[in-house]
């Protein structure tokens, strides 16, 4: 094999170094995280405050969408009841890949203070979670910090890969 | 000042020493002490059987027979002026005497009086719906069915209201465990993934005080972000906080403390 010949088996079969493409795509993805409005309880108020003018989520490119088809980030803000678990799963499945989930507040992380029969003990029993945000309720700064951590995580990921479908099972 | 009691061993003591302790009752007075209530009771007694009646906290409590409930409420609404049904529910007395206590809280705006109509029913006895008399009874009766499993006659839409339709068990019964029975514990898993997923997802973690700082799959170290599932031992260096990569990100300005202005005047 001649030396100049490209080894197509290397680097995912593309004749370019993937790092730059990765960077560009991930830069775009991490700065346009459109979030699905998912305020379930008191944490939802903090999420709304983060979106409003004082904390201003728009400057991160995080714009709340009311449709799962337009969203790639789900901020589960609040208490997930067992009655609602079915619907959160359905909405998660309706979101297009790639998608990420932030579990906001104690209730979404572990069920929080609602150690009862009617509360799901952590949304990760139903949908896969990328980032757990502690607090009851986390302040808007904390949610912003969580989004920035998620951006950091996205920038670390490979952009052009077969998206491994994130399923809990 | 409140008397000081040492609290170092308070956790070791059982919370309640007497499980069957009965709270002291608010005093009861005879109905004759209030003219308005005495009149009302006389009118009810004329047509229906009354088992017991007294005044408690300025409200009359009347015990009636369960088959009379529609008639009594109709009489109270149309002739005695109790035009509002503000609340309706049940109390679980199954362990005590094998019965439910159903109560109707009535309000008269003209007389400025409240009356509580109570009746005792057996566990499997169906109650006549009063939805035709008071619209507020619609949802309240559905909740009563949802929480206690008390069935209703002539209700237009006898369905659960708070719990999902396919729920099993009645959560406000005293025999229902607070953290749910087996059905409740696996409800969302069974419904979304199916029963065979139980092994994969595992049981609920109900111990809210459990913390394991070396378990990076379920716990974060406070003040330090740890990647999911990372190996972490006690002697490892700390992971400092950082919201952005050190070298910065393309086209994104990093927050610079030097250049920022601190606004100390909050009313500005
Ligand atoms: S974590 Fe606290 S603030 Fe958030 S939903 Fe639960 S109870 Fe409300």
Tab-separated table of C-alpha atoms and ligand atoms in Angstrom, chain A residues 41-43 77-79 104-107 113-114 135-138, ligand 1:
chain	number	residue	atom	x	y	z
A	41	UNK	CA	-43.597	21.235	41.143
A	42	UNK	CA	-41.890	24.009	43.107
A	43	UNK	CA	-38.585	23.457	41.269
A	77	UNK	CA	-37.933	20.118	37.578
A	78	UNK	CA	-40.020	18.755	40.384
A	79	UNK	CA	-41.801	15.790	41.864
A	104	UNK	CA	-33.341	19.066	38.910
A	105	UNK	CA	-33.903	18.986	42.651
A	106	UNK	CA	-34.096	16.308	45.303
A	107	UNK	CA	-37.492	15.108	44.180
A	113	UNK	CA	-38.947	14.251	50.963
A	114	UNK	CA	-41.850	12.437	49.323
A	135	UNK	CA	-30.999	21.129	46.078
A	136	UNK	CA	-34.507	21.792	47.262
A	137	UNK	CA	-35.039	23.901	45.270
A	138	UNK	CA	-31.753	24.605	43.447
C	1	LIG	S1	-36.866	19.271	45.269
C	1	LIG	FE1	-37.887	20.651	46.731
C	1	LIG	S2	-38.328	22.505	45.524
C	1	LIG	FE2	-37.919	20.839	44.080
C	1	LIG	S3	-39.896	19.962	43.578
C	1	LIG	FE3	-39.050	18.777	45.264
C	1	LIG	S4	-39.891	19.732	47.102
C	1	LIG	FE4	-40.142	21.192	45.422
